[in-house]
PDB file with SEQRES, HELIX, SHEET and CRYST1 records, atoms N, CA, C and O in Angstrom:
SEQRES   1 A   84  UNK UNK UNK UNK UNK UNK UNK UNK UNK UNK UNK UNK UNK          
SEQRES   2 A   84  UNK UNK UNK UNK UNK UNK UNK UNK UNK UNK UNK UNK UNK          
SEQRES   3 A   84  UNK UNK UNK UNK UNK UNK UNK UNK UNK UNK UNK UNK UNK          
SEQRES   4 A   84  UNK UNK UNK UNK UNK UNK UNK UNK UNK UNK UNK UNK UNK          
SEQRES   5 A   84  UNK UNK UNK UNK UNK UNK UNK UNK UNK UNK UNK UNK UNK          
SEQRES   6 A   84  UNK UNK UNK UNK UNK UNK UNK UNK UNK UNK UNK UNK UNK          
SEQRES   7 A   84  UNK UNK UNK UNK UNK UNK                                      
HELIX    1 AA1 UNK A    5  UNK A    9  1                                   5    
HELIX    2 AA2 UNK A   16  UNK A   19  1                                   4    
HELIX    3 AA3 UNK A   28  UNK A   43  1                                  16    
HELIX    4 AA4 UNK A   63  UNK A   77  1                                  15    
CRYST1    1.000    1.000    1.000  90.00  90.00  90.00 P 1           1          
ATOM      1  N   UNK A   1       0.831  -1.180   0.000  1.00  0.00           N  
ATOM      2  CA  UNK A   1       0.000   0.000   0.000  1.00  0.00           C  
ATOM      3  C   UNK A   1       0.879   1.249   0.000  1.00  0.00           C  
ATOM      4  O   UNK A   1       2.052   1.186   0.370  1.00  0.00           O  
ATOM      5  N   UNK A   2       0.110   2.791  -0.564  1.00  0.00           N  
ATOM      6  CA  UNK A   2       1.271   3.417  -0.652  1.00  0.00           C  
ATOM      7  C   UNK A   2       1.261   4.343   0.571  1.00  0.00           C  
ATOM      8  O   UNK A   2       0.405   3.918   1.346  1.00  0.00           O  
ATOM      9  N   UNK A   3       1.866   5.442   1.060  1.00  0.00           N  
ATOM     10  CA  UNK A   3       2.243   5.879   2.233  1.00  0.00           C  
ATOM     11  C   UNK A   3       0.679   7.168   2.195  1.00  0.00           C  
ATOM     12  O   UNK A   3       0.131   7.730   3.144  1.00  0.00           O  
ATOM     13  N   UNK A   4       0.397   7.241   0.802  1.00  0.00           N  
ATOM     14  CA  UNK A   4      -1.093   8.371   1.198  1.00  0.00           C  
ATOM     15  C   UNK A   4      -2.075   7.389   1.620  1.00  0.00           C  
ATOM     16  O   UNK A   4      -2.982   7.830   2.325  1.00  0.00           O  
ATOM     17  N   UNK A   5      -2.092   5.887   1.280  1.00  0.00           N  
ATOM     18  CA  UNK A   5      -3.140   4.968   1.597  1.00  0.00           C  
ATOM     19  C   UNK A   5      -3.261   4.989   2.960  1.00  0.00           C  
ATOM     20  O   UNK A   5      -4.227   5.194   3.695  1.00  0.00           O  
ATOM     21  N   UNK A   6      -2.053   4.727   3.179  1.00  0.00           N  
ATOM     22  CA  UNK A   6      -1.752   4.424   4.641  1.00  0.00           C  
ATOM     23  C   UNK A   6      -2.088   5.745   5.490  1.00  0.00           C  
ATOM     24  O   UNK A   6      -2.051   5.541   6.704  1.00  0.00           O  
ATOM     25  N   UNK A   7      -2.360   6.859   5.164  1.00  0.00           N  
ATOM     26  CA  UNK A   7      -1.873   8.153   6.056  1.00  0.00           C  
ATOM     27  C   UNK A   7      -3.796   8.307   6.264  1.00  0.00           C  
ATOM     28  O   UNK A   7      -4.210   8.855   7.285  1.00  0.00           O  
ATOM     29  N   UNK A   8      -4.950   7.695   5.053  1.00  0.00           N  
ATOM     30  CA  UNK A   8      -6.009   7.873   4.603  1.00  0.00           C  
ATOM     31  C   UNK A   8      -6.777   6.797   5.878  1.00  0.00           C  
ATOM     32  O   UNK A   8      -7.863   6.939   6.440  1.00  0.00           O  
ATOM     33  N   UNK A   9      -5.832   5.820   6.025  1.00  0.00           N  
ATOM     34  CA  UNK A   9      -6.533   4.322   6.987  1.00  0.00           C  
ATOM     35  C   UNK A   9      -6.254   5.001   7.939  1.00  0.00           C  
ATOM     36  O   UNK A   9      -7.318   5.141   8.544  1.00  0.00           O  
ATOM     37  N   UNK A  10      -5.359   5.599   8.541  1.00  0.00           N  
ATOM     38  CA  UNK A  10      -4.883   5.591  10.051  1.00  0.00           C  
ATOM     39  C   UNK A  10      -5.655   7.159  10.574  1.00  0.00           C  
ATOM     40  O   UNK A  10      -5.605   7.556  11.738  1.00  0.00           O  
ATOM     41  N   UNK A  11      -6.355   7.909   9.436  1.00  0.00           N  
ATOM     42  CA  UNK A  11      -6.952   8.701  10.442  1.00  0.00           C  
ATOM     43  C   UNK A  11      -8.935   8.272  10.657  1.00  0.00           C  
ATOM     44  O   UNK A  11      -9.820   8.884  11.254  1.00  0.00           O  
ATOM     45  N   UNK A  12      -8.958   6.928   9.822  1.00  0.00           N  
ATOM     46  CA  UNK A  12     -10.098   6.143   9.824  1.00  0.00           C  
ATOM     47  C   UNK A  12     -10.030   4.708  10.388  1.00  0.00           C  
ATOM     48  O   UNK A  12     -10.939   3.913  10.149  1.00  0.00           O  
ATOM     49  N   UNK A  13      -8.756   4.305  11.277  1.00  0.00           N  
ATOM     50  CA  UNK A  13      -8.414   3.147  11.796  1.00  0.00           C  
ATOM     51  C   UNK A  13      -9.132   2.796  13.139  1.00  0.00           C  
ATOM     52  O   UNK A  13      -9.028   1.661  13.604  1.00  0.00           O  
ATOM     53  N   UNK A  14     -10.142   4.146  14.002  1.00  0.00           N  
ATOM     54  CA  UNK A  14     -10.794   3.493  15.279  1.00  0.00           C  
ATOM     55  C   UNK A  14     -11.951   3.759  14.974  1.00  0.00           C  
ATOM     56  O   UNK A  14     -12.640   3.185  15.817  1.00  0.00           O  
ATOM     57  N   UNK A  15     -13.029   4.643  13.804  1.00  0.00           N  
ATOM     58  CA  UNK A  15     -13.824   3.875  12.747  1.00  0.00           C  
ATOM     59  C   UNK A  15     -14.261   2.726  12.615  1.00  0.00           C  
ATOM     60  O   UNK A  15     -15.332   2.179  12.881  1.00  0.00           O  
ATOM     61  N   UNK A  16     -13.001   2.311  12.027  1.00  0.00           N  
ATOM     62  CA  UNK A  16     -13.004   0.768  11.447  1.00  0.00           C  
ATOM     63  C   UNK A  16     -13.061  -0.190  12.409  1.00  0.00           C  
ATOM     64  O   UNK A  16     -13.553  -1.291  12.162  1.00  0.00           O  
ATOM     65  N   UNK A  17     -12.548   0.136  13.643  1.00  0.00           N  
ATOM     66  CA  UNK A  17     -12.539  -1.100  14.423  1.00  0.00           C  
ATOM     67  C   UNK A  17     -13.425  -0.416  15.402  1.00  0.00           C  
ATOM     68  O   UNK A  17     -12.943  -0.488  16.532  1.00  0.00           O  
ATOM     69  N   UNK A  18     -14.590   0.242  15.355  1.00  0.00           N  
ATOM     70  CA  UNK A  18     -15.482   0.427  16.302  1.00  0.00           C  
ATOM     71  C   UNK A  18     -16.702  -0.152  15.329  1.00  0.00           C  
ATOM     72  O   UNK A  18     -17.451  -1.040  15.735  1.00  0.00           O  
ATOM     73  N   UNK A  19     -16.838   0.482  13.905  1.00  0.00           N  
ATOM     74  CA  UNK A  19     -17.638  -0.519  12.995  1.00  0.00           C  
ATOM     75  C   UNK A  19     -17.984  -2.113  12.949  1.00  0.00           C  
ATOM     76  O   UNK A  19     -19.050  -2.700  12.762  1.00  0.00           O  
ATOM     77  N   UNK A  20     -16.581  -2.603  13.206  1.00  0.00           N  
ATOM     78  CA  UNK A  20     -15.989  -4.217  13.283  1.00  0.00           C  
ATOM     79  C   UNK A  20     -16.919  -4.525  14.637  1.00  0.00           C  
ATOM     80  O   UNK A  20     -17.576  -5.560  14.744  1.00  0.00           O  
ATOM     81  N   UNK A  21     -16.888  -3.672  15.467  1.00  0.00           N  
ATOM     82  CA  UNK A  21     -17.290  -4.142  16.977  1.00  0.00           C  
ATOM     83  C   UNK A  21     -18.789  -4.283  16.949  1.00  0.00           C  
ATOM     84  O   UNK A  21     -19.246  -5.045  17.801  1.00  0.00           O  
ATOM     85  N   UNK A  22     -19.582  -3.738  16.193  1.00  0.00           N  
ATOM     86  CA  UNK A  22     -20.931  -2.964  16.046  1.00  0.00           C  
ATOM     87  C   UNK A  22     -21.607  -4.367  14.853  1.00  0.00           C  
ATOM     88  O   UNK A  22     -22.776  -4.295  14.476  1.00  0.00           O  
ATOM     89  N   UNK A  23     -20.649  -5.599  14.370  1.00  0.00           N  
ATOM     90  CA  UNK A  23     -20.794  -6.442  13.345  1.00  0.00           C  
ATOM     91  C   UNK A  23     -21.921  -7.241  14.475  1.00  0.00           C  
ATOM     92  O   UNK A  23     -21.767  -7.409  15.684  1.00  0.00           O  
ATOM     93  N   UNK A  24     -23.042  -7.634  13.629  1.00  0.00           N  
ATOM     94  CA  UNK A  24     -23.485  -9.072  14.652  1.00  0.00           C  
ATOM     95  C   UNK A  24     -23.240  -9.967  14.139  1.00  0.00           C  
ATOM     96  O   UNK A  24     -23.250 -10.894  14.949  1.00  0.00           O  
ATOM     97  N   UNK A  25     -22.936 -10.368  12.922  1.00  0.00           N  
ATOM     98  CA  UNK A  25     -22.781 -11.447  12.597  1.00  0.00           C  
ATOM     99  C   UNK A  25     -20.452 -11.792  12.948  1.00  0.00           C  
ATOM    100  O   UNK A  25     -19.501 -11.028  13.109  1.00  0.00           O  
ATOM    101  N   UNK A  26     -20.574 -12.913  12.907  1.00  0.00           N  
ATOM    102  CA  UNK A  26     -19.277 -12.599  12.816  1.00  0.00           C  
ATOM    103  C   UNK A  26     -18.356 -14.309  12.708  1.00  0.00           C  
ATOM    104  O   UNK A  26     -18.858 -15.290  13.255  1.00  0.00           O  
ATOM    105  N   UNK A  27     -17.268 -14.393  12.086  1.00  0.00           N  
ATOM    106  CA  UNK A  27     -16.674 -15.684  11.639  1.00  0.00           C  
ATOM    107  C   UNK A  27     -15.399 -15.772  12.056  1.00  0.00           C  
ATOM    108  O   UNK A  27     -14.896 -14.913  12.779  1.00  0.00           O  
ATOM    109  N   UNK A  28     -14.610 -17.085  11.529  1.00  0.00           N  
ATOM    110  CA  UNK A  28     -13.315 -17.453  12.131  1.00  0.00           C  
ATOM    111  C   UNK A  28     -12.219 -15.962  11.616  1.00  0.00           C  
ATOM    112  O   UNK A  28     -11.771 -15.045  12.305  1.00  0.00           O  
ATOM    113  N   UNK A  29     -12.093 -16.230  10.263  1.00  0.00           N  
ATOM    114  CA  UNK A  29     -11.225 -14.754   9.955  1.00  0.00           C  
ATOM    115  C   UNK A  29     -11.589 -13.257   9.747  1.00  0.00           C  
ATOM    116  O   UNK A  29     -10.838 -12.388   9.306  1.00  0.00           O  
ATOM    117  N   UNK A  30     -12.905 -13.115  10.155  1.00  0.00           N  
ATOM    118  CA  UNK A  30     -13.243 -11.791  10.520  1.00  0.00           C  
ATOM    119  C   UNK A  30     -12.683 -11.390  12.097  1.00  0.00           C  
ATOM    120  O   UNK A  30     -12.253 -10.309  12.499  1.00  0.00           O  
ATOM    121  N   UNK A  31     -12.865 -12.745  12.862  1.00  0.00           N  
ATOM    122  CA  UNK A  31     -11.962 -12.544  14.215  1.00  0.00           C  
ATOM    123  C   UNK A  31     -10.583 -12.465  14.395  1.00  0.00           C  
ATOM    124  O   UNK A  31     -10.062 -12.158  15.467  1.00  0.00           O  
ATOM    125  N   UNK A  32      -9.897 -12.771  13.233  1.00  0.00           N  
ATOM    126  CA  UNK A  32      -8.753 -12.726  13.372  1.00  0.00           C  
ATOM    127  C   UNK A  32      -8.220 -11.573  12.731  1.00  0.00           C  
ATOM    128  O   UNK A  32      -7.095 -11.145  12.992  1.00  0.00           O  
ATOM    129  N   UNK A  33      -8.919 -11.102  11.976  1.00  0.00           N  
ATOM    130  CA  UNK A  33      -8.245  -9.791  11.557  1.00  0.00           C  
ATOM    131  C   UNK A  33      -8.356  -9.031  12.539  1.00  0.00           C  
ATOM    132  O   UNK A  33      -7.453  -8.362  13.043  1.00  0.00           O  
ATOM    133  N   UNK A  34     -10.021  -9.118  13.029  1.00  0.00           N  
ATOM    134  CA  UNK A  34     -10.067  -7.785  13.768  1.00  0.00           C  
ATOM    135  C   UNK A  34      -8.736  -7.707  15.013  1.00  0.00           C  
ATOM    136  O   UNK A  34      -7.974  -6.757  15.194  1.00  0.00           O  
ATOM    137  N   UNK A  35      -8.772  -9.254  15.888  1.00  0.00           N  
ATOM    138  CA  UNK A  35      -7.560  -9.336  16.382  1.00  0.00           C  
ATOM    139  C   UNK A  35      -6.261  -8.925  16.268  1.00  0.00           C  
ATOM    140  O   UNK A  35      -5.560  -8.565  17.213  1.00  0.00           O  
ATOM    141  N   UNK A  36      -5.844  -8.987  14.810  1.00  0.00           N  
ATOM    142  CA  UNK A  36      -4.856  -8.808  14.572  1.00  0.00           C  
ATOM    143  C   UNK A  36      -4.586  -7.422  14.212  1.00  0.00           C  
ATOM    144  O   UNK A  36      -3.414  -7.049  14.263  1.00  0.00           O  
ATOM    145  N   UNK A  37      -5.624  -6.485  13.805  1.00  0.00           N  
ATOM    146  CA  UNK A  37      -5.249  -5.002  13.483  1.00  0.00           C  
ATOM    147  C   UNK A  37      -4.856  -4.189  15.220  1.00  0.00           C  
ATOM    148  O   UNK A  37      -4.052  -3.349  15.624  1.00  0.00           O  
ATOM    149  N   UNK A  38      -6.169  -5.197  15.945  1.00  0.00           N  
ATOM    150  CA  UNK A  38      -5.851  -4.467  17.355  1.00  0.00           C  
ATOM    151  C   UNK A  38      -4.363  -4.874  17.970  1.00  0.00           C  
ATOM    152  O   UNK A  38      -3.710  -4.179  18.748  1.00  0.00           O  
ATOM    153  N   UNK A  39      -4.030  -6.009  17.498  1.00  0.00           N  
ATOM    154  CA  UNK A  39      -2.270  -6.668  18.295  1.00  0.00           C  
ATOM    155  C   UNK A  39      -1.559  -5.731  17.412  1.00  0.00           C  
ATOM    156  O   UNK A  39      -0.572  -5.293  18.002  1.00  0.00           O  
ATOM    157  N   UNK A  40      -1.648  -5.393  16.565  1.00  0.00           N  
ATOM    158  CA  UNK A  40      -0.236  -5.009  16.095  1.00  0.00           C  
ATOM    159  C   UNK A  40      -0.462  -3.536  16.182  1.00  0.00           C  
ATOM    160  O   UNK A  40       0.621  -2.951  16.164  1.00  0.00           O  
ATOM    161  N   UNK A  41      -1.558  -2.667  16.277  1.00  0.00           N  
ATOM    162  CA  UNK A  41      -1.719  -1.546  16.541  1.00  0.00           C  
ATOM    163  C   UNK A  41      -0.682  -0.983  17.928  1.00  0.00           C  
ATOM    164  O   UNK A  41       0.103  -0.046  18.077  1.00  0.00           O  
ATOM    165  N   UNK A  42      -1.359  -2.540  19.120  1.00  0.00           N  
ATOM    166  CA  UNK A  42      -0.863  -2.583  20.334  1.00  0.00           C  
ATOM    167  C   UNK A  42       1.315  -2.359  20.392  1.00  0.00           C  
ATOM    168  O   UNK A  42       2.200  -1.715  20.957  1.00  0.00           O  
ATOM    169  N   UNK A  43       1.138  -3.222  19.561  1.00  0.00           N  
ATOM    170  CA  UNK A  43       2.794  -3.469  19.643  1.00  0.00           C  
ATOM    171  C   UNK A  43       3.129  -1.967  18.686  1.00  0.00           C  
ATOM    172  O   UNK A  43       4.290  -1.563  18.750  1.00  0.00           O  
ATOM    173  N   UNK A  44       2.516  -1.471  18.152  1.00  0.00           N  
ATOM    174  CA  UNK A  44       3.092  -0.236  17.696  1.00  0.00           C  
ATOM    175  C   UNK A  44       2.967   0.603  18.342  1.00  0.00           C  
ATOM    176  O   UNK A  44       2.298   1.479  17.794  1.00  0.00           O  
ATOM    177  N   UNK A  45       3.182   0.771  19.018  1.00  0.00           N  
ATOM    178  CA  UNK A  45       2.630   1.685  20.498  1.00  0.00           C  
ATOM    179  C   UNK A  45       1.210   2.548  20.400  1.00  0.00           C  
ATOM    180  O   UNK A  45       0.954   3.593  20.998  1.00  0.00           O  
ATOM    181  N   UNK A  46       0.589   2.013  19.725  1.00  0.00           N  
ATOM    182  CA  UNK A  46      -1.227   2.051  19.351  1.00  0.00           C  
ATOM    183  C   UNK A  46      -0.847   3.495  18.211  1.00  0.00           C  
ATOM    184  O   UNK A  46      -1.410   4.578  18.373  1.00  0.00           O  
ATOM    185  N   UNK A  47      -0.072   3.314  17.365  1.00  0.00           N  
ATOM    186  CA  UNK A  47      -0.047   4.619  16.541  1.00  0.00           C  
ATOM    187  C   UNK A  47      -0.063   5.855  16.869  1.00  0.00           C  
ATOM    188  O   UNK A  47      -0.802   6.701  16.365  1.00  0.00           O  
ATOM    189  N   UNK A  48       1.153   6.126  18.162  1.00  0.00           N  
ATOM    190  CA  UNK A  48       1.392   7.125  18.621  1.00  0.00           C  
ATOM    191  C   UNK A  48       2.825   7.983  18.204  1.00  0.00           C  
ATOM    192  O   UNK A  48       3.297   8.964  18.779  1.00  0.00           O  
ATOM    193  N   UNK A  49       3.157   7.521  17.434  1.00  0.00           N  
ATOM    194  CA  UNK A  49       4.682   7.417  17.200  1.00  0.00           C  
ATOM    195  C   UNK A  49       5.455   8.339  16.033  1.00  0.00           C  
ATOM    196  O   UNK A  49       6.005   7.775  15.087  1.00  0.00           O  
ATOM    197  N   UNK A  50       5.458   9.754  16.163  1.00  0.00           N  
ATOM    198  CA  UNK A  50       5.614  10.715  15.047  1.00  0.00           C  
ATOM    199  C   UNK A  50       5.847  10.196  14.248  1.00  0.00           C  
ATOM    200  O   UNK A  50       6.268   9.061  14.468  1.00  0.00           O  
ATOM    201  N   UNK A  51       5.745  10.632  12.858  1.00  0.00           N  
ATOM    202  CA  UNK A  51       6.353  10.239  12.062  1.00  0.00           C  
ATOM    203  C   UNK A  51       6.355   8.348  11.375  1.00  0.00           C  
ATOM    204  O   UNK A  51       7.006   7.868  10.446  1.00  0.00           O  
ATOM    205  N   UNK A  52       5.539   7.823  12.132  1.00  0.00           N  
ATOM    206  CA  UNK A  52       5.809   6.297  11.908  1.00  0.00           C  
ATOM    207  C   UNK A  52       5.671   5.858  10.455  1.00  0.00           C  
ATOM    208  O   UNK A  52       6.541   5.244   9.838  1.00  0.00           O  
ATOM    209  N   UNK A  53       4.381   6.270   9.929  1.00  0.00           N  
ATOM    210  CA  UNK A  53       3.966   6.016   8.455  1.00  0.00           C  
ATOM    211  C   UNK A  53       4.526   6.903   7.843  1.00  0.00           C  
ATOM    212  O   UNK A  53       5.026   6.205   6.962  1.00  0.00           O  
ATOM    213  N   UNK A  54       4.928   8.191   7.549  1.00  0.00           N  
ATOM    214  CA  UNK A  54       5.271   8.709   6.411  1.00  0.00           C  
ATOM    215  C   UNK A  54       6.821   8.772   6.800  1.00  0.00           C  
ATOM    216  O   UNK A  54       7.329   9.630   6.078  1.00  0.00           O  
ATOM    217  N   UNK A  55       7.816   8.186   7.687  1.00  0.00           N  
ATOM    218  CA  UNK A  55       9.307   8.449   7.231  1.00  0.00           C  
ATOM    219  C   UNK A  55       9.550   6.547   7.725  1.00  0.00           C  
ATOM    220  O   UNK A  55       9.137   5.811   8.621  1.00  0.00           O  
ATOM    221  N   UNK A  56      10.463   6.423   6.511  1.00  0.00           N  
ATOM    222  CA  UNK A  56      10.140   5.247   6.045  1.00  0.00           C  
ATOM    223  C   UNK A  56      11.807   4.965   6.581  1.00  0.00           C  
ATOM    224  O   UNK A  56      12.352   4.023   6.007  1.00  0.00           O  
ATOM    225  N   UNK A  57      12.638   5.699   7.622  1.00  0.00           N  
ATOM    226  CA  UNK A  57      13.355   5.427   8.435  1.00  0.00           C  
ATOM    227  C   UNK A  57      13.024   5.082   9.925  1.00  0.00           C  
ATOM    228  O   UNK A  57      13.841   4.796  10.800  1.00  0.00           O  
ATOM    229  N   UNK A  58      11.445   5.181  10.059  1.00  0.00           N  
ATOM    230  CA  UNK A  58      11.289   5.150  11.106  1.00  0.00           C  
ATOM    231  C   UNK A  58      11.354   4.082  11.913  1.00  0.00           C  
ATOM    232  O   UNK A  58      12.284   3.734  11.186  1.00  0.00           O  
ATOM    233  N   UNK A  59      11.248   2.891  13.008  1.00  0.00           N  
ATOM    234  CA  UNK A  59      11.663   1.705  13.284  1.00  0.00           C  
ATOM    235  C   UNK A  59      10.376   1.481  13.808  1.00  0.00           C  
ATOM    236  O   UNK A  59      10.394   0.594  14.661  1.00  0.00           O  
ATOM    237  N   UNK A  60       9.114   2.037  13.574  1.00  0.00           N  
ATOM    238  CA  UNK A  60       7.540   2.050  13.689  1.00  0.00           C  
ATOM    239  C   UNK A  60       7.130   1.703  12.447  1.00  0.00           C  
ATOM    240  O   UNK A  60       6.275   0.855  12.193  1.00  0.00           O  
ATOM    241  N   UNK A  61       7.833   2.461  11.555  1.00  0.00           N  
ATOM    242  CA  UNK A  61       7.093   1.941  10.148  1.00  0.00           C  
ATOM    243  C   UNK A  61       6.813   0.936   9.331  1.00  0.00           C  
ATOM    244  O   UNK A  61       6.287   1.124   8.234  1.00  0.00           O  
ATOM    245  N   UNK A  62       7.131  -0.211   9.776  1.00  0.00           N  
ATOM    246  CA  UNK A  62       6.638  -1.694   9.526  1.00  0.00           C  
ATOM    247  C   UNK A  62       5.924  -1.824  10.185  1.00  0.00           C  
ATOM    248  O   UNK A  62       4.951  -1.975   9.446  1.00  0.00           O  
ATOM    249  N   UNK A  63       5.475  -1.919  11.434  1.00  0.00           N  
ATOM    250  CA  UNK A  63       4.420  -1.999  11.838  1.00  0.00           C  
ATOM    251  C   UNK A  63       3.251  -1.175  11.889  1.00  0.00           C  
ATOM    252  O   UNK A  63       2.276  -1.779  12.337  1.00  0.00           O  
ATOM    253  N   UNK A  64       3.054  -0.034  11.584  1.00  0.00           N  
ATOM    254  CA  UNK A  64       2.404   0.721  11.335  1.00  0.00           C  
ATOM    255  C   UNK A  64       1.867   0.335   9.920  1.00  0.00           C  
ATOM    256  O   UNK A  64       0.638   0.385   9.874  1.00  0.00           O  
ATOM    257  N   UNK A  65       2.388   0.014   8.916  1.00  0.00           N  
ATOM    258  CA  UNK A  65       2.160  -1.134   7.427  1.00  0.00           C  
ATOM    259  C   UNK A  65       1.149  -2.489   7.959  1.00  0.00           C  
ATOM    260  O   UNK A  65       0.135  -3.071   7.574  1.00  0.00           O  
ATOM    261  N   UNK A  66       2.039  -2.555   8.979  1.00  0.00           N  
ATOM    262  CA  UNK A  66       0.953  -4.223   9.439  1.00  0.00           C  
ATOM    263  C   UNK A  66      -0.612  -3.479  10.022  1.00  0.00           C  
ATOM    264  O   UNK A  66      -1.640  -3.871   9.469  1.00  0.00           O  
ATOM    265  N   UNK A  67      -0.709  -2.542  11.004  1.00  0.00           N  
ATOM    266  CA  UNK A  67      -1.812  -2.516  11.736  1.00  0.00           C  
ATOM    267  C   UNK A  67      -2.694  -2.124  10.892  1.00  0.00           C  
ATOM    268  O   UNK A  67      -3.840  -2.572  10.868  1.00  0.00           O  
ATOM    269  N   UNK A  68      -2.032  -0.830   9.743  1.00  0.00           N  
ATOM    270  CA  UNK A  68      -3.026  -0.375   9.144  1.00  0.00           C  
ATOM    271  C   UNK A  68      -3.857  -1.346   7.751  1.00  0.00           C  
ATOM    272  O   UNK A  68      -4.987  -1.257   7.271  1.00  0.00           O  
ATOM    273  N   UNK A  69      -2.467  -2.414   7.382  1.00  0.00           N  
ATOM    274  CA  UNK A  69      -3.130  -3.468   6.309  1.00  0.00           C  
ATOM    275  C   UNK A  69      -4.290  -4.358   6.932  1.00  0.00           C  
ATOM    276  O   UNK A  69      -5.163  -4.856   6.221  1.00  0.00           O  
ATOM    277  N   UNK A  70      -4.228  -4.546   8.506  1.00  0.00           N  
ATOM    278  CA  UNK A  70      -4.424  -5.466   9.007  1.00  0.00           C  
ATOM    279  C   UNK A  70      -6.336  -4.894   8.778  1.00  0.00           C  
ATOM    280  O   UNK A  70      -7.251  -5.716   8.806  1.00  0.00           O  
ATOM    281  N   UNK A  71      -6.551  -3.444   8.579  1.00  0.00           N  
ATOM    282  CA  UNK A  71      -7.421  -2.793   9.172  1.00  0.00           C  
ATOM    283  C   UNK A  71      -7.987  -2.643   8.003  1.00  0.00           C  
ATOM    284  O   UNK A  71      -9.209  -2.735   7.882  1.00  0.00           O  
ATOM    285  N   UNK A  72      -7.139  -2.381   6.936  1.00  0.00           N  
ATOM    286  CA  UNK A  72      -8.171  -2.062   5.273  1.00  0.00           C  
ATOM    287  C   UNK A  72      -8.509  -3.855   4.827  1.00  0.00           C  
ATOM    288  O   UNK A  72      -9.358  -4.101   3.970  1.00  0.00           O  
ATOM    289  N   UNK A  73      -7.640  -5.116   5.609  1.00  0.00           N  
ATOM    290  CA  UNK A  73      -8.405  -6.504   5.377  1.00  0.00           C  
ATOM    291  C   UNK A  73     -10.016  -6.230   5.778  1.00  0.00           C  
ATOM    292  O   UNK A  73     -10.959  -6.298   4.990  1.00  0.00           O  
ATOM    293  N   UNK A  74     -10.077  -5.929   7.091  1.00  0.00           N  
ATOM    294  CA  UNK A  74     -11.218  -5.847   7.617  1.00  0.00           C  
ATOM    295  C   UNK A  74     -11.808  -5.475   7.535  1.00  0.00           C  
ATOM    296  O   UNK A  74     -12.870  -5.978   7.902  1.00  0.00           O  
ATOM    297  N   UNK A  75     -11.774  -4.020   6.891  1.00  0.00           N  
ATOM    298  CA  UNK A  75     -12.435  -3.226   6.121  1.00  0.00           C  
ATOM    299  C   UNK A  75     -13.278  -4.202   5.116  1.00  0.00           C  
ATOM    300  O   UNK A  75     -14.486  -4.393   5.256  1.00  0.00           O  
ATOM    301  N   UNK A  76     -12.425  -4.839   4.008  1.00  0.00           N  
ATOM    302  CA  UNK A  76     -12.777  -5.763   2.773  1.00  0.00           C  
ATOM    303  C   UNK A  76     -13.579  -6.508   3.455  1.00  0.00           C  
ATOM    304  O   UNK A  76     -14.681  -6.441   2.913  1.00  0.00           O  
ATOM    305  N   UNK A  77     -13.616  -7.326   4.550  1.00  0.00           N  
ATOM    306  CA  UNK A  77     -14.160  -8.341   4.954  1.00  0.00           C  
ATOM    307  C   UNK A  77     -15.638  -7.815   5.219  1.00  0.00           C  
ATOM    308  O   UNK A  77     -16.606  -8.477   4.844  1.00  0.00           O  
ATOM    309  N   UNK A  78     -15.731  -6.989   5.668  1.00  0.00           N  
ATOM    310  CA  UNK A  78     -16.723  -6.361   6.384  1.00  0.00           C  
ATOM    311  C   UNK A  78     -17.897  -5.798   5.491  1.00  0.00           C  
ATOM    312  O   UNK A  78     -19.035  -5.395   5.730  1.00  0.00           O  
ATOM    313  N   UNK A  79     -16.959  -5.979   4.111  1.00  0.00           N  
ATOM    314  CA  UNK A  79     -18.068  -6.030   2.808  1.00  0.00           C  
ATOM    315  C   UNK A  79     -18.995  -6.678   2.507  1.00  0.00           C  
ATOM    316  O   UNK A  79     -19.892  -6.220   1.799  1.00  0.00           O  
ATOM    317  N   UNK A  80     -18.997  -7.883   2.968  1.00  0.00           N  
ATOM    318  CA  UNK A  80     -19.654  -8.872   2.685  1.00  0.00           C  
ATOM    319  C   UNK A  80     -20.223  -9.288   3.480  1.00  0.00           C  
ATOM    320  O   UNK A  80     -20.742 -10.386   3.279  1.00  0.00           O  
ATOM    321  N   UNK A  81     -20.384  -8.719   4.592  1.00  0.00           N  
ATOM    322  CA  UNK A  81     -21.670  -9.029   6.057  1.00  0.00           C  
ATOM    323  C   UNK A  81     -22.456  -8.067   6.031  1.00  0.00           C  
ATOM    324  O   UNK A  81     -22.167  -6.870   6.054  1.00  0.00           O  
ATOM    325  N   UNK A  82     -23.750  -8.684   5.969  1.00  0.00           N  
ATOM    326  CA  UNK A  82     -25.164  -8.095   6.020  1.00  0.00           C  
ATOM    327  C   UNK A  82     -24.854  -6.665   6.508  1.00  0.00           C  
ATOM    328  O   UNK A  82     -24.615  -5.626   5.892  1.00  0.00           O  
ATOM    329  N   UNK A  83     -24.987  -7.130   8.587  1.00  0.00           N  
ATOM    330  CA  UNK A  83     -25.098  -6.346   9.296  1.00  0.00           C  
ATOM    331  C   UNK A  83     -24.206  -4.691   9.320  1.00  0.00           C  
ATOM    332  O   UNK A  83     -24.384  -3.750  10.094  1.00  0.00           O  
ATOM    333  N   UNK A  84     -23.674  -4.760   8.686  1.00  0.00           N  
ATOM    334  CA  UNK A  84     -22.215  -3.835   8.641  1.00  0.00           C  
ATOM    335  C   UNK A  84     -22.560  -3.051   7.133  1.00  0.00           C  
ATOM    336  O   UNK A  84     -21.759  -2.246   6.658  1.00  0.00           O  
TER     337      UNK A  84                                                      
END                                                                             
């Protein structure tokens, strides 16, 4: 994804996972994404971290790639349930 994608998810990333929360229906890898955008958000120090996504020296910015991919999956997923 490119670094405006990324800059576009992360100011719509607790959105997305308050949307996710609000799902009634819900399955094995819809749980695991949602899981997984919130773990790696966690280990990125929850996207507090100047600079993480747009300087691509930063030692946040891989993970900041993971939480926010983790979050436009779920996004996709979330296409295809009724309730949402």
């Amino acid at each position: 994804m490119s670094h405006g994608a990324l800059l576009v998810l992360d100011d719509y990333y607790g959105a997305i996972l308050r949307l996710a929360d609000d799902a009634k229906e819900s399955d094995p890898v819809f749980r695991k994404l949602k899981n997984y955008a919130r773990t790696q958000n966690y280990y990125c120090l929850w996207g507090l971290v100047p600079g993480a996504i747009s300087d691509e020296a930063s030692p946040f910015n891989e993970c900041s790639h993971d939480y926010l991919s983790g979050a436009r999956m779920l996004l996709l997923q979330m296409r295809g349930m009724p309730s949402v």
